[in-house]
C-alpha cells in the first residue's frame, strides 16, 4: 500500500507518542493490506493530510501487524477512522468515504 509522506505510519510501539501525545487532533486510520476499501481510502487520506497540515495529523496503523492497539480501541471493521484529541478518542467513522464527506465529518477539527 503506497502512503503519502504526509501520512505517518504508526505501530503498537509508537502509537502513544505519535497519537496520544500529539498536540494536534489526530485522525488514525486502522487499515489492512488485504482490505480493498482501505486501499481506496489511502489517496483520500493523503490529500486530507496534505491539506490539513498544521491542523490535523493523519496516521495509519496496520491492524495485522499491530493487534494491541486494534484491540485496545475495539476496532473490528476496516477501515475504521478514529479522531483522537488530547489523547482521547472523540469520533469514530467506519468505512471508506469520499474526501468531501470525510472533510464534512471532520469539520470541527479542520476548520480554519
Short mmCIF file of N, CA and C in Angstrom, two decimals:
data_model
loop_
_atom_site.label_atom_id
_atom_site.label_comp_id
_atom_site.label_asym_id
_atom_site.label_seq_id
_atom_site.Cartn_x
_atom_site.Cartn_y
_atom_site.Cartn_z
N UNK A 1 0.85 -1.18 0.00
CA UNK A 1 0.00 0.00 0.00
C UNK A 1 0.90 1.24 0.00
N UNK A 2 0.73 2.11 -0.96
CA UNK A 2 1.55 3.30 -1.05
C UNK A 2 0.94 4.40 -0.19
N UNK A 3 1.73 4.98 0.67
CA UNK A 3 1.25 6.05 1.54
C UNK A 3 2.03 7.32 1.24
N UNK A 4 1.34 8.41 1.31
CA UNK A 4 1.98 9.70 1.15
C UNK A 4 2.93 9.94 2.33
N UNK A 5 3.91 10.78 2.12
CA UNK A 5 4.82 11.12 3.21
C UNK A 5 4.10 11.96 4.26
N UNK A 6 2.93 12.52 3.91
CA UNK A 6 2.16 13.32 4.87
C UNK A 6 1.41 12.44 5.86
N UNK A 7 1.20 11.17 5.52
CA UNK A 7 0.52 10.24 6.41
C UNK A 7 1.59 9.44 7.14
N UNK A 8 1.58 9.51 8.47
CA UNK A 8 2.59 8.86 9.29
C UNK A 8 2.15 7.44 9.62
N UNK A 9 3.04 6.47 9.41
CA UNK A 9 2.74 5.09 9.81
C UNK A 9 3.11 4.93 11.27
N UNK A 10 2.17 4.40 12.06
CA UNK A 10 2.46 4.16 13.48
C UNK A 10 2.33 2.67 13.78
N UNK A 11 2.89 2.28 14.91
CA UNK A 11 2.86 0.88 15.35
C UNK A 11 2.36 0.84 16.79
N UNK A 12 2.18 -0.37 17.32
CA UNK A 12 1.83 -0.50 18.73
C UNK A 12 2.84 0.26 19.60
N UNK A 13 4.11 0.22 19.20
CA UNK A 13 5.18 0.84 19.98
C UNK A 13 5.17 2.36 19.89
N UNK A 14 4.79 2.92 18.75
CA UNK A 14 4.86 4.38 18.56
C UNK A 14 3.51 5.07 18.72
N UNK A 15 2.43 4.31 18.91
CA UNK A 15 1.08 4.88 18.98
C UNK A 15 0.96 5.95 20.08
N UNK A 16 1.45 5.64 21.27
CA UNK A 16 1.31 6.57 22.39
C UNK A 16 2.00 7.90 22.10
N UNK A 17 3.23 7.86 21.59
CA UNK A 17 3.96 9.11 21.35
C UNK A 17 3.41 9.86 20.15
N UNK A 18 3.07 9.16 19.07
CA UNK A 18 2.60 9.82 17.85
C UNK A 18 1.15 10.31 17.94
N UNK A 19 0.30 9.54 18.64
CA UNK A 19 -1.13 9.84 18.67
C UNK A 19 -1.56 10.44 20.01
N UNK A 20 -1.36 9.69 21.07
CA UNK A 20 -1.85 10.13 22.38
C UNK A 20 -1.10 11.36 22.88
N UNK A 21 0.16 11.49 22.49
CA UNK A 21 0.97 12.62 22.95
C UNK A 21 0.98 13.80 21.99
N UNK A 22 0.20 13.75 20.93
CA UNK A 22 0.20 14.81 19.92
C UNK A 22 -0.49 16.08 20.44
N UNK A 23 0.07 17.22 20.07
CA UNK A 23 -0.55 18.49 20.40
C UNK A 23 -1.69 18.83 19.46
N UNK A 24 -1.80 18.12 18.36
CA UNK A 24 -2.86 18.32 17.37
C UNK A 24 -3.89 17.21 17.48
N UNK A 25 -5.11 17.47 16.99
CA UNK A 25 -6.03 16.35 16.80
C UNK A 25 -5.39 15.37 15.81
N UNK A 26 -5.62 14.08 16.01
CA UNK A 26 -5.02 13.06 15.15
C UNK A 26 -6.12 12.17 14.58
N UNK A 27 -6.11 11.99 13.26
CA UNK A 27 -7.01 11.05 12.60
C UNK A 27 -6.23 9.76 12.39
N UNK A 28 -6.68 8.69 13.04
CA UNK A 28 -6.00 7.40 12.94
C UNK A 28 -6.78 6.50 12.00
N UNK A 29 -6.10 6.01 10.98
CA UNK A 29 -6.68 5.08 10.01
C UNK A 29 -6.25 3.67 10.40
N UNK A 30 -7.20 2.87 10.91
CA UNK A 30 -6.94 1.46 11.20
C UNK A 30 -7.18 0.71 9.90
N UNK A 31 -6.12 0.13 9.34
CA UNK A 31 -6.18 -0.41 7.98
C UNK A 31 -5.55 -1.79 7.92
N UNK A 32 -5.70 -2.43 6.75
CA UNK A 32 -5.06 -3.72 6.49
C UNK A 32 -4.76 -3.83 5.01
N UNK A 33 -3.66 -4.48 4.67
CA UNK A 33 -3.26 -4.63 3.27
C UNK A 33 -4.30 -5.39 2.44
N UNK A 34 -5.03 -6.31 3.06
CA UNK A 34 -5.98 -7.15 2.34
C UNK A 34 -7.34 -6.47 2.14
N UNK A 35 -7.48 -5.24 2.57
CA UNK A 35 -8.78 -4.55 2.60
C UNK A 35 -8.93 -3.60 1.40
N UNK A 36 -9.76 -3.95 0.38
CA UNK A 36 -9.95 -3.06 -0.77
C UNK A 36 -10.46 -1.66 -0.41
N UNK A 37 -11.45 -1.51 0.49
CA UNK A 37 -11.87 -0.14 0.83
C UNK A 37 -10.75 0.67 1.48
N UNK A 38 -9.84 -0.01 2.19
CA UNK A 38 -8.70 0.69 2.79
C UNK A 38 -7.80 1.26 1.70
N UNK A 39 -7.59 0.48 0.64
CA UNK A 39 -6.76 0.95 -0.47
C UNK A 39 -7.43 2.12 -1.18
N UNK A 40 -8.76 2.09 -1.27
CA UNK A 40 -9.50 3.21 -1.89
C UNK A 40 -9.37 4.48 -1.04
N UNK A 41 -9.30 4.31 0.26
CA UNK A 41 -9.26 5.45 1.18
C UNK A 41 -7.86 6.08 1.26
N UNK A 42 -6.82 5.32 0.97
CA UNK A 42 -5.44 5.80 1.13
C UNK A 42 -5.17 7.13 0.42
N UNK A 43 -5.54 7.29 -0.87
CA UNK A 43 -5.27 8.59 -1.51
C UNK A 43 -6.10 9.73 -0.93
N UNK A 44 -7.29 9.43 -0.46
CA UNK A 44 -8.14 10.44 0.20
C UNK A 44 -7.44 10.94 1.46
N UNK A 45 -6.94 10.00 2.26
CA UNK A 45 -6.24 10.38 3.49
C UNK A 45 -4.97 11.16 3.20
N UNK A 46 -4.27 10.80 2.13
CA UNK A 46 -3.06 11.53 1.75
C UNK A 46 -3.41 12.98 1.41
N UNK A 47 -4.50 13.19 0.68
CA UNK A 47 -4.96 14.55 0.35
C UNK A 47 -5.32 15.33 1.61
N UNK A 48 -6.09 14.68 2.49
CA UNK A 48 -6.52 15.34 3.73
C UNK A 48 -5.29 15.70 4.57
N UNK A 49 -4.34 14.80 4.68
CA UNK A 49 -3.12 15.06 5.46
C UNK A 49 -2.37 16.26 4.92
N UNK A 50 -2.26 16.33 3.60
CA UNK A 50 -1.55 17.44 2.96
C UNK A 50 -2.30 18.76 3.19
N UNK A 51 -3.60 18.74 2.95
CA UNK A 51 -4.41 19.97 3.05
C UNK A 51 -4.59 20.45 4.48
N UNK A 52 -4.59 19.54 5.45
CA UNK A 52 -4.86 19.91 6.84
C UNK A 52 -3.59 19.99 7.69
N UNK A 53 -2.44 20.00 7.02
CA UNK A 53 -1.16 20.06 7.74
C UNK A 53 -1.16 21.26 8.69
N UNK A 54 -0.76 21.02 9.92
CA UNK A 54 -0.75 22.10 10.91
C UNK A 54 -2.06 22.20 11.69
N UNK A 55 -3.10 21.48 11.25
CA UNK A 55 -4.39 21.48 11.95
C UNK A 55 -4.77 20.09 12.42
N UNK A 56 -4.51 19.10 11.56
CA UNK A 56 -4.91 17.72 11.83
C UNK A 56 -3.78 16.81 11.37
N UNK A 57 -3.35 15.94 12.26
CA UNK A 57 -2.31 14.96 11.91
C UNK A 57 -3.02 13.68 11.46
N UNK A 58 -2.55 13.09 10.38
CA UNK A 58 -3.15 11.85 9.87
C UNK A 58 -2.12 10.73 9.98
N UNK A 59 -2.52 9.65 10.66
CA UNK A 59 -1.63 8.49 10.79
C UNK A 59 -2.38 7.23 10.37
N UNK A 60 -1.63 6.21 10.04
CA UNK A 60 -2.22 4.93 9.67
C UNK A 60 -1.55 3.83 10.48
N UNK A 61 -2.34 2.83 10.83
CA UNK A 61 -1.80 1.70 11.59
C UNK A 61 -2.33 0.40 10.98
N UNK A 62 -1.43 -0.51 10.67
CA UNK A 62 -1.80 -1.81 10.10
C UNK A 62 -2.26 -2.72 11.23
N UNK A 63 -3.54 -3.10 11.20
CA UNK A 63 -4.10 -3.88 12.31
C UNK A 63 -3.49 -5.28 12.41
N UNK A 64 -3.08 -5.84 11.29
CA UNK A 64 -2.50 -7.19 11.32
C UNK A 64 -1.15 -7.20 12.03
N UNK A 65 -0.38 -6.14 11.83
CA UNK A 65 0.94 -6.05 12.44
C UNK A 65 0.91 -5.44 13.83
N UNK A 66 -0.23 -4.83 14.19
CA UNK A 66 -0.33 -4.10 15.47
C UNK A 66 -1.62 -4.43 16.21
N UNK A 67 -1.77 -5.69 16.64
CA UNK A 67 -3.03 -6.12 17.26
C UNK A 67 -3.32 -5.51 18.62
N UNK A 68 -2.30 -5.04 19.33
CA UNK A 68 -2.52 -4.48 20.66
C UNK A 68 -3.36 -3.20 20.57
N UNK A 69 -2.98 -2.31 19.68
CA UNK A 69 -3.72 -1.05 19.53
C UNK A 69 -5.10 -1.31 18.97
N UNK A 70 -5.20 -2.22 18.01
CA UNK A 70 -6.51 -2.56 17.45
C UNK A 70 -7.45 -3.04 18.55
N UNK A 71 -6.97 -3.95 19.40
CA UNK A 71 -7.79 -4.50 20.47
C UNK A 71 -8.12 -3.43 21.52
N UNK A 72 -7.17 -2.56 21.81
CA UNK A 72 -7.37 -1.53 22.83
C UNK A 72 -8.55 -0.61 22.49
N UNK A 73 -8.77 -0.39 21.19
CA UNK A 73 -9.85 0.52 20.77
C UNK A 73 -11.03 -0.23 20.16
N UNK A 74 -11.03 -1.55 20.27
CA UNK A 74 -12.17 -2.34 19.83
C UNK A 74 -12.47 -2.23 18.35
N UNK A 75 -11.43 -2.09 17.54
CA UNK A 75 -11.62 -1.94 16.10
C UNK A 75 -11.87 -3.32 15.49
N UNK A 76 -13.04 -3.48 14.88
CA UNK A 76 -13.42 -4.76 14.28
C UNK A 76 -13.54 -4.70 12.77
N UNK A 77 -13.84 -3.54 12.22
CA UNK A 77 -14.02 -3.39 10.77
C UNK A 77 -12.93 -2.49 10.21
N UNK A 78 -12.53 -2.80 8.98
CA UNK A 78 -11.54 -1.97 8.30
C UNK A 78 -12.19 -1.36 7.06
N UNK A 79 -11.90 -0.11 6.74
CA UNK A 79 -11.14 0.82 7.57
C UNK A 79 -12.01 1.42 8.67
N UNK A 80 -11.40 1.65 9.81
CA UNK A 80 -12.02 2.44 10.87
C UNK A 80 -11.14 3.67 11.07
N UNK A 81 -11.77 4.82 11.13
CA UNK A 81 -11.06 6.07 11.37
C UNK A 81 -11.49 6.57 12.74
N UNK A 82 -10.52 6.88 13.59
CA UNK A 82 -10.83 7.43 14.91
C UNK A 82 -10.05 8.73 15.08
N UNK A 83 -10.78 9.78 15.48
CA UNK A 83 -10.14 11.06 15.78
C UNK A 83 -9.79 11.06 17.26
N UNK A 84 -8.53 11.37 17.56
CA UNK A 84 -8.07 11.50 18.94
C UNK A 84 -7.75 12.97 19.20
N UNK A 85 -8.20 13.45 20.33
CA UNK A 85 -7.87 14.81 20.74
C UNK A 85 -7.49 14.76 22.21
N UNK A 86 -6.34 15.32 22.54
CA UNK A 86 -5.88 15.29 23.92
C UNK A 86 -5.70 13.88 24.45
N UNK A 87 -5.34 12.94 23.58
CA UNK A 87 -5.10 11.56 23.99
C UNK A 87 -6.35 10.71 24.12
N UNK A 88 -7.52 11.28 23.80
CA UNK A 88 -8.78 10.54 23.93
C UNK A 88 -9.46 10.38 22.57
N UNK A 89 -10.08 9.22 22.32
CA UNK A 89 -10.86 9.09 21.08
C UNK A 89 -12.14 9.92 21.19
N UNK A 90 -12.38 10.80 20.21
CA UNK A 90 -13.55 11.68 20.27
C UNK A 90 -14.54 11.45 19.14
N UNK A 91 -14.14 10.73 18.10
CA UNK A 91 -15.06 10.43 16.99
C UNK A 91 -14.57 9.19 16.28
N UNK A 92 -15.52 8.35 15.87
CA UNK A 92 -15.18 7.12 15.16
C UNK A 92 -16.02 7.02 13.89
N UNK A 93 -15.37 6.67 12.79
CA UNK A 93 -16.03 6.51 11.50
C UNK A 93 -15.62 5.16 10.93
N UNK A 94 -16.58 4.41 10.41
CA UNK A 94 -16.26 3.10 9.85
C UNK A 94 -16.57 3.10 8.36
N UNK A 95 -15.61 2.63 7.56
CA UNK A 95 -15.82 2.51 6.12
C UNK A 95 -15.17 3.62 5.32
N UNK A 96 -14.91 3.31 4.05
CA UNK A 96 -14.33 4.30 3.14
C UNK A 96 -15.40 5.32 2.79
N UNK A 97 -14.95 6.52 2.47
CA UNK A 97 -15.87 7.57 2.06
C UNK A 97 -15.13 8.56 1.18
N UNK A 98 -15.89 9.31 0.35
CA UNK A 98 -15.23 10.31 -0.50
C UNK A 98 -14.64 11.43 0.35
N UNK A 99 -13.67 12.12 -0.22
CA UNK A 99 -12.96 13.17 0.50
C UNK A 99 -13.92 14.25 1.02
N UNK A 100 -14.84 14.69 0.19
CA UNK A 100 -15.75 15.77 0.60
C UNK A 100 -16.53 15.38 1.85
N UNK A 101 -17.04 14.15 1.86
CA UNK A 101 -17.82 13.69 3.01
C UNK A 101 -16.93 13.56 4.25
N UNK A 102 -15.71 13.04 4.06
CA UNK A 102 -14.79 12.91 5.19
C UNK A 102 -14.49 14.27 5.79
N UNK A 103 -14.22 15.26 4.95
CA UNK A 103 -13.92 16.60 5.45
C UNK A 103 -15.11 17.19 6.20
N UNK A 104 -16.33 16.93 5.71
CA UNK A 104 -17.53 17.40 6.41
C UNK A 104 -17.60 16.77 7.80
N UNK A 105 -17.32 15.47 7.87
CA UNK A 105 -17.38 14.75 9.15
C UNK A 105 -16.27 15.19 10.11
N UNK A 106 -15.20 15.73 9.56
CA UNK A 106 -14.07 16.18 10.37
C UNK A 106 -14.03 17.69 10.56
N UNK A 107 -15.11 18.34 10.15
CA UNK A 107 -15.15 19.81 10.09
C UNK A 107 -14.68 20.50 11.37
N UNK A 108 -15.10 19.99 12.53
CA UNK A 108 -14.72 20.70 13.76
C UNK A 108 -13.22 20.64 14.05
N UNK A 109 -12.51 19.68 13.44
CA UNK A 109 -11.07 19.60 13.63
C UNK A 109 -10.29 20.21 12.48
N UNK A 110 -10.97 20.50 11.38
CA UNK A 110 -10.29 21.00 10.19
C UNK A 110 -10.63 22.46 9.88
N UNK A 111 -11.40 23.11 10.72
CA UNK A 111 -11.82 24.49 10.45
C UNK A 111 -10.62 25.43 10.45
N UNK A 112 -10.71 26.43 9.62
CA UNK A 112 -9.64 27.44 9.55
C UNK A 112 -9.61 28.30 10.79
#
